[in-house]
Amino acid sequence: MPSIQGAVTIERGVALRAYNTFGLPAIAHTLVRVRSDADVRRVVDHPELGRAKKLILGAGSNLILSRDPDCVVVRVEIMGRRVLSQDDDAVVVEAGAGETWHDVVAWTLQQGCPGLENLALIPGTVGAAPVQNIGAYGIELKDRFESLDAVDLVTGRSVTLSPQACRFGYRDSVFKHSGFGGLAGKSLITRVRMRLPRRWAPVLGYLDLERKVHETGITAPDAQTVFDWVCTIRRNKLPDPRDIGNVGSFFKNPVVSAEQCKDIIARDPHIVHYPLADGSYKLAAGWLIDACGWKGKSIGRAAVYDKQALVLVNRGGASGAEVLMLARAIQESVYGRFGIRLEPEPVVV
Ligand code: EPU
C-alpha cells in the first residue's frame, strides 16, 4: 500500500516487470514517482529518501535488471512539450523528461519543425535520450541538442547543462558514469531542449536509407517521408518491445585501430566496417555476433533475435541472470574468434 509522507508518495515492493522493456522480473523495495522539479526536491529533502542511492527510471528501455535494485527507484513522469523560441536560424523545442521520445519526434514534424525524423521510433523517454546519446540512421541526439535541465539529487538545486557539460560520446554521456565527475544517480534530468535548424536537408547517408532512395526513386524526400522510411526500416528489423521484450542493440559497435581492422579483414574479408574521422574503424557488432552463429540461439528464455543479432530478446519469462549468461557467452565467442571485447550498451543493474 502506498503511504503518503509529506507530498511524496512512497510505494513499497513494486514489481518492475512492466517498467522495463525487456520484461525482466525485479522488485523495487521503494519506488517514488516525480512529476515536477518540486517533486524531485521533495524526494531530495525527504528524511528517508534524500540520502538513499537512487536508480532513475524512464521507460526502462535501456535497462537490464539482473537483480532487485538495492536503491530507491525514482520514476520520471515529468510531461510537457512546447516550442520555446524561434529565429531565422533555428527552432528550439522543449519536452519534459517523462514524455515518450517517439511522440515528441512526431509532434515536432506536426509543428513543421524537421530535424529529428531519423530518430523516429527509438523506444524510451525524452529524459533517457541524452543519457545514452541516442542515435540512428546517421544522426545522434547531440547533433540536435540545445541544453537540458536537471535537479541535483544531493542539493536539490536545478541546473542547466550545455552540450559540453553532458560530455556526449557514442551511446555515452556524463549521466552514464558514476565515478569522479560522473552524474549517474546524482542528477535527474527534468527537461530537454532540441535545436532544429531552419535550413533542413534530409540525412540519407545510412545504407538502409540509401536503399529506400533507390527503391522509391525519391531523391529529395521531405522529413515526413524520411520519418516513414525510418519507421518501416526499424519495424522490419527490430522487435517491438510491446510484443517481444528487448532493449534495442545489446552491445555497442566496437571501435578498433586501422591496424586491427586490417588484421581482421585479412582473416574475414566480409566484415562490415566504417571508417571514422580519427582514422579508426567502427565494426558492426551485429555482424560479428552473426558470424559466430548466434542468430536465433538462446540460453533459457533469453535469445538472440533472428533478424538482428545485436538485439537480445525475451522469449517470455527470461530472468536477468539468463540474459547476462547469454551476453557473456556471446562476448566470449566474439573475443575468441575476433579478439574484440563487446561492451554492453544498456545500463546493467
Ligand atoms: N548485420 C549482420 N547481421 C546481423 C545484424 C547486422 O550482418 O545480425 C550487419 C548489417 O547487415 C549491416 C551492419 O551489420 O551491414 C549494421 O547493422 P544495422 O544497420 O542493423 O545497424 P547496427 O550497427 O546493428 C546501429 C545502432 C542502432 C541503430 C542502427 C541504425 C548501435 C549499437 N546500434 O545498429 O541503435 O538503430 O545502427 O542507425 O550503435 C540501439 O542503440 O539500441 C539501436 C537500435
XYZ file of C-alpha atoms and ligand atoms in Angstrom:
393
model
C 0.000 0.000 0.000
C 1.363 3.430 -0.859
C 1.990 5.617 2.169
C 1.856 9.408 1.988
C 4.779 11.240 3.634
C 4.544 14.951 3.039
C 3.746 15.218 -0.636
C 5.925 12.268 -1.632
C 4.023 9.071 -2.265
C 6.186 6.081 -1.421
C 5.329 2.724 -2.984
C 6.829 -0.431 -1.481
C 7.510 -3.809 -3.059
C 6.742 -2.704 -6.628
C 7.060 -5.298 -9.394
C 9.232 -3.763 -12.134
C 8.417 -6.213 -14.940
C 6.060 -3.703 -16.565
C 8.626 -0.916 -16.092
C 11.438 -2.357 -18.208
C 11.054 -3.171 -21.898
C 12.979 -6.447 -21.592
C 10.189 -7.543 -19.214
C 12.615 -8.740 -16.541
C 11.255 -9.597 -13.116
C 12.628 -7.498 -10.251
C 11.139 -5.834 -7.205
C 11.747 -2.257 -6.131
C 11.723 -2.142 -2.345
C 10.899 1.558 -2.635
C 9.590 3.498 -5.629
C 8.608 7.142 -5.974
C 7.207 8.987 -8.969
C 8.211 12.545 -9.815
C 6.016 14.761 -11.990
C 7.757 18.127 -11.479
C 11.010 19.726 -10.284
C 9.254 20.359 -6.965
C 8.553 16.615 -6.635
C 12.258 15.904 -7.173
C 13.172 18.408 -4.468
C 10.683 16.760 -2.112
C 12.479 13.463 -2.664
C 15.857 15.144 -2.016
C 14.540 16.736 1.204
C 12.835 13.571 2.406
C 14.356 12.112 5.610
C 14.421 8.537 4.279
C 14.795 9.044 0.537
C 17.119 12.045 0.462
C 20.377 10.205 1.175
C 19.440 6.845 -0.324
C 21.114 5.600 -3.508
C 18.815 6.139 -6.486
C 18.005 4.445 -9.771
C 16.383 6.876 -12.201
C 13.807 5.115 -14.334
C 12.199 6.358 -17.527
C 10.600 3.756 -19.789
C 13.257 1.194 -18.784
C 14.148 0.687 -22.445
C 17.901 0.678 -21.907
C 17.999 -1.194 -18.628
C 18.813 -4.778 -17.709
C 17.594 -5.698 -14.240
C 19.759 -8.651 -13.245
C 18.524 -8.459 -9.626
C 16.306 -6.416 -7.332
C 17.795 -2.911 -7.236
C 19.255 -2.121 -3.790
C 18.238 1.510 -4.117
C 15.253 3.793 -4.319
C 13.712 3.724 -7.789
C 12.671 7.186 -8.987
C 10.259 7.013 -11.910
C 10.309 10.174 -14.005
C 6.857 11.260 -15.175
C 7.513 14.929 -15.971
C 5.416 15.842 -19.019
C 5.003 18.825 -21.340
C 6.220 19.957 -24.741
C 6.461 23.366 -26.308
C 8.130 25.404 -28.988
C 10.426 27.535 -26.860
C 11.884 30.013 -29.308
C 12.394 30.538 -32.990
C 14.542 32.798 -35.074
C 15.873 32.834 -38.621
C 18.348 30.041 -37.882
C 16.515 27.518 -35.747
C 13.510 26.473 -33.732
C 14.183 25.357 -30.173
C 11.701 22.848 -28.743
C 11.483 21.631 -25.174
C 9.985 18.437 -23.760
C 9.526 17.006 -20.275
C 11.751 14.060 -19.381
C 8.772 11.717 -18.962
C 7.441 12.254 -22.492
C 7.746 9.345 -24.922
C 10.608 10.135 -27.314
C 8.862 8.951 -30.469
C 5.724 11.005 -29.715
C 7.877 14.115 -29.401
C 9.593 13.381 -32.727
C 6.158 13.023 -34.401
C 4.964 16.214 -32.692
C 7.942 18.262 -33.945
C 7.046 17.250 -37.512
C 3.417 18.268 -36.922
C 4.749 21.656 -35.779
C 6.545 21.954 -39.128
C 9.968 21.509 -37.485
C 12.019 18.785 -39.171
C 15.345 17.526 -37.822
C 14.550 14.575 -35.575
C 12.960 12.266 -38.187
C 15.968 9.884 -38.358
C 15.467 9.248 -34.638
C 11.851 8.090 -35.047
C 10.617 5.029 -33.171
C 13.550 4.822 -30.757
C 11.944 3.402 -27.622
C 12.216 5.291 -24.353
C 11.585 8.673 -22.833
C 12.923 12.137 -23.571
C 14.880 12.118 -20.299
C 16.701 8.940 -21.303
C 17.687 10.291 -24.730
C 20.700 12.325 -23.519
C 21.810 9.613 -21.071
C 22.973 7.359 -23.858
C 23.043 9.989 -26.597
C 20.543 8.022 -28.678
C 21.360 7.693 -32.337
C 20.138 6.088 -35.520
C 20.497 6.419 -39.294
C 23.291 8.956 -39.248
C 22.070 11.284 -36.509
C 22.730 11.375 -32.786
C 20.847 13.393 -30.195
C 23.976 15.523 -29.696
C 23.586 16.798 -33.286
C 20.248 18.390 -32.329
C 20.822 19.054 -28.649
C 20.497 22.560 -27.190
C 20.564 22.065 -23.391
C 18.817 20.237 -20.564
C 17.577 20.969 -17.073
C 18.346 18.619 -14.228
C 17.940 18.595 -10.476
C 20.983 17.805 -8.360
C 19.983 14.865 -6.171
C 22.209 15.995 -3.300
C 21.475 19.715 -3.107
C 18.044 19.808 -4.788
C 19.273 22.664 -6.970
C 18.128 22.990 -10.585
C 20.896 23.268 -13.143
C 21.042 23.750 -16.900
C 23.620 21.682 -18.751
C 25.225 22.648 -22.053
C 26.214 20.051 -24.672
C 29.828 20.291 -23.431
C 28.779 19.594 -19.827
C 26.872 16.487 -20.978
C 30.119 15.029 -22.439
C 28.334 13.176 -25.202
C 30.074 10.256 -26.853
C 28.913 7.288 -28.889
C 25.983 5.934 -26.789
C 27.545 7.713 -23.849
C 27.296 10.817 -21.654
C 28.197 12.112 -18.215
C 24.902 10.562 -16.980
C 26.193 7.023 -17.573
C 29.220 7.404 -15.314
C 29.265 7.241 -11.549
C 32.993 7.866 -10.954
C 34.635 11.277 -10.493
C 32.672 13.969 -12.315
C 30.023 11.462 -13.464
C 26.350 12.191 -12.804
C 24.795 8.681 -12.788
C 22.337 8.563 -9.895
C 23.409 12.064 -8.840
C 21.363 14.215 -11.157
C 17.845 13.808 -12.509
C 17.058 15.186 -15.970
C 13.751 17.063 -15.962
C 13.561 18.715 -19.411
C 15.463 18.526 -22.683
C 15.719 21.192 -25.385
C 16.484 20.454 -29.023
C 17.690 22.926 -31.659
C 16.174 22.235 -35.077
C 17.917 24.256 -37.786
C 15.668 26.054 -40.283
C 17.974 25.100 -43.140
C 16.970 21.465 -43.280
C 18.239 18.786 -45.630
C 17.489 15.072 -45.316
C 20.270 12.932 -43.842
C 20.314 9.896 -46.125
C 23.881 8.610 -45.907
C 22.999 5.471 -43.972
C 22.870 2.365 -46.159
C 19.257 1.422 -45.287
C 18.053 4.919 -46.240
C 20.122 4.966 -49.446
C 18.323 1.745 -50.354
C 14.950 3.493 -49.842
C 16.025 6.291 -52.194
C 16.869 3.676 -54.862
C 13.708 1.635 -54.279
C 11.330 4.612 -54.437
C 13.217 6.885 -56.828
C 12.575 9.759 -54.379
C 15.921 11.531 -54.243
C 14.785 14.569 -52.257
C 12.334 13.224 -49.651
C 10.653 15.559 -47.179
C 11.009 14.996 -43.435
C 7.730 13.085 -43.145
C 8.896 10.651 -45.860
C 12.205 10.081 -44.054
C 10.246 9.561 -40.819
C 8.046 6.965 -42.549
C 11.093 5.222 -44.086
C 12.868 5.042 -40.720
C 9.718 3.614 -39.085
C 9.436 0.946 -41.816
C 13.134 0.026 -41.611
C 13.032 -0.262 -37.825
C 9.791 -2.276 -37.816
C 11.360 -4.741 -40.253
C 14.473 -5.496 -38.275
C 13.866 -4.502 -34.658
C 11.301 -6.205 -32.433
C 8.582 -4.020 -30.901
C 9.109 -4.225 -27.117
C 5.319 -4.415 -26.703
C 5.394 -7.802 -28.475
C 8.873 -9.150 -27.648
C 10.897 -7.883 -24.696
C 14.190 -6.225 -25.736
C 16.366 -3.154 -25.201
C 17.387 -2.471 -28.810
C 21.073 -3.055 -29.506
C 22.555 -5.003 -26.626
C 26.194 -4.135 -27.384
C 27.925 -1.047 -28.714
C 29.577 -1.252 -32.095
C 33.281 -1.646 -31.235
C 35.873 0.814 -32.471
C 39.278 -0.565 -33.480
C 42.515 0.899 -34.812
C 43.318 0.844 -38.547
C 45.887 -1.953 -37.950
C 43.433 -4.087 -36.003
C 40.835 -3.585 -38.720
C 43.308 -4.573 -41.449
C 44.237 -7.646 -39.474
C 40.581 -8.706 -39.102
C 39.794 -8.027 -42.774
C 42.743 -10.251 -43.729
C 41.017 -13.086 -41.856
C 37.392 -12.131 -42.598
C 37.194 -10.086 -45.808
C 33.435 -9.612 -45.475
C 33.474 -7.889 -42.091
C 31.230 -4.805 -42.035
C 33.351 -1.776 -41.053
C 33.033 2.011 -41.280
C 35.970 4.461 -41.273
C 35.770 7.188 -38.607
C 37.141 10.725 -38.845
C 40.066 9.981 -36.480
C 41.407 7.116 -38.633
C 39.906 4.330 -36.519
C 37.158 1.969 -37.670
C 33.750 1.080 -36.269
C 32.815 -2.564 -36.720
C 29.238 -3.839 -36.895
C 28.786 -5.821 -33.667
C 25.670 -7.425 -35.180
C 27.803 -8.825 -37.989
C 30.439 -10.168 -35.548
C 27.777 -11.919 -33.434
C 26.048 -13.218 -36.550
C 29.367 -14.554 -37.889
C 29.794 -16.511 -34.643
C 26.494 -18.251 -35.402
C 24.396 -16.735 -32.611
C 21.324 -15.615 -34.572
C 18.230 -17.302 -33.132
C 20.207 -19.121 -30.382
C 19.097 -18.959 -26.770
C 20.071 -19.630 -23.191
C 16.999 -20.398 -21.137
C 14.336 -17.903 -22.198
C 16.843 -15.261 -23.350
C 17.594 -15.339 -27.073
C 19.403 -13.636 -29.932
C 16.836 -12.071 -32.256
C 16.650 -13.927 -35.535
C 16.511 -10.789 -37.724
C 19.257 -8.751 -35.994
C 21.984 -10.471 -33.980
C 22.760 -7.317 -31.998
C 19.369 -7.495 -30.304
C 18.741 -9.876 -27.424
C 15.118 -10.755 -26.743
C 12.932 -12.226 -24.045
C 11.220 -15.362 -25.294
C 8.830 -14.978 -22.346
C 9.750 -15.312 -18.708
C 13.514 -14.760 -19.059
C 15.426 -13.899 -15.910
C 18.114 -11.235 -15.677
C 20.636 -13.989 -14.911
C 19.777 -15.761 -18.205
C 20.234 -12.531 -20.151
C 23.636 -11.922 -18.568
C 24.671 -15.538 -19.189
C 23.750 -15.197 -22.864
C 25.521 -11.836 -23.126
C 28.707 -13.295 -21.571
C 28.641 -16.323 -23.864
C 28.368 -14.004 -26.892
C 31.195 -11.795 -25.611
C 33.422 -14.857 -25.125
C 32.779 -16.264 -28.564
C 33.309 -12.903 -30.325
C 36.515 -12.432 -28.330
C 37.630 -15.976 -29.139
C 37.163 -15.528 -32.886
C 37.970 -11.846 -33.461
C 39.896 -10.745 -30.346
C 37.326 -7.982 -29.788
C 35.636 -7.263 -26.481
C 31.999 -6.249 -26.905
C 30.710 -3.711 -24.410
C 27.045 -3.796 -23.339
C 25.010 -0.769 -24.360
C 22.254 -0.827 -21.714
C 22.726 0.034 -18.064
C 23.034 -3.246 -16.142
C 21.766 -3.266 -12.555
N 24.493 -7.220 -39.576
C 24.676 -8.540 -39.856
N 23.986 -9.453 -39.099
C 23.155 -9.083 -38.115
C 22.973 -7.712 -37.831
C 23.665 -6.778 -38.580
O 25.417 -8.924 -40.734
O 22.565 -9.950 -37.473
C 25.180 -6.208 -40.416
C 24.136 -5.492 -41.283
O 23.926 -6.147 -42.492
C 24.787 -4.150 -41.500
C 25.590 -3.940 -40.223
O 25.736 -5.217 -39.596
O 25.666 -4.196 -42.571
C 24.959 -2.946 -39.282
O 23.653 -3.357 -38.920
P 22.457 -2.304 -38.752
O 22.378 -1.418 -39.931
O 21.238 -3.044 -38.364
O 22.910 -1.348 -37.562
P 23.633 -1.670 -36.187
O 25.037 -1.180 -36.261
O 23.442 -3.091 -35.786
C 23.133 0.655 -35.125
C 22.631 1.117 -33.795
C 21.113 1.049 -33.745
C 20.554 1.936 -34.847
C 21.101 1.452 -36.192
C 20.729 2.401 -37.295
C 24.360 0.688 -32.159
C 24.839 -0.210 -31.061
N 23.223 0.333 -32.735
O 22.806 -0.724 -35.202
O 20.700 1.587 -32.498
O 19.139 1.892 -34.868
O 22.542 1.415 -36.158
O 21.432 3.594 -37.152
O 25.012 1.674 -32.460
C 20.220 0.986 -30.264
O 21.181 1.696 -29.946
O 19.523 0.379 -29.414
C 19.902 0.832 -31.663
C 18.915 0.050 -32.099
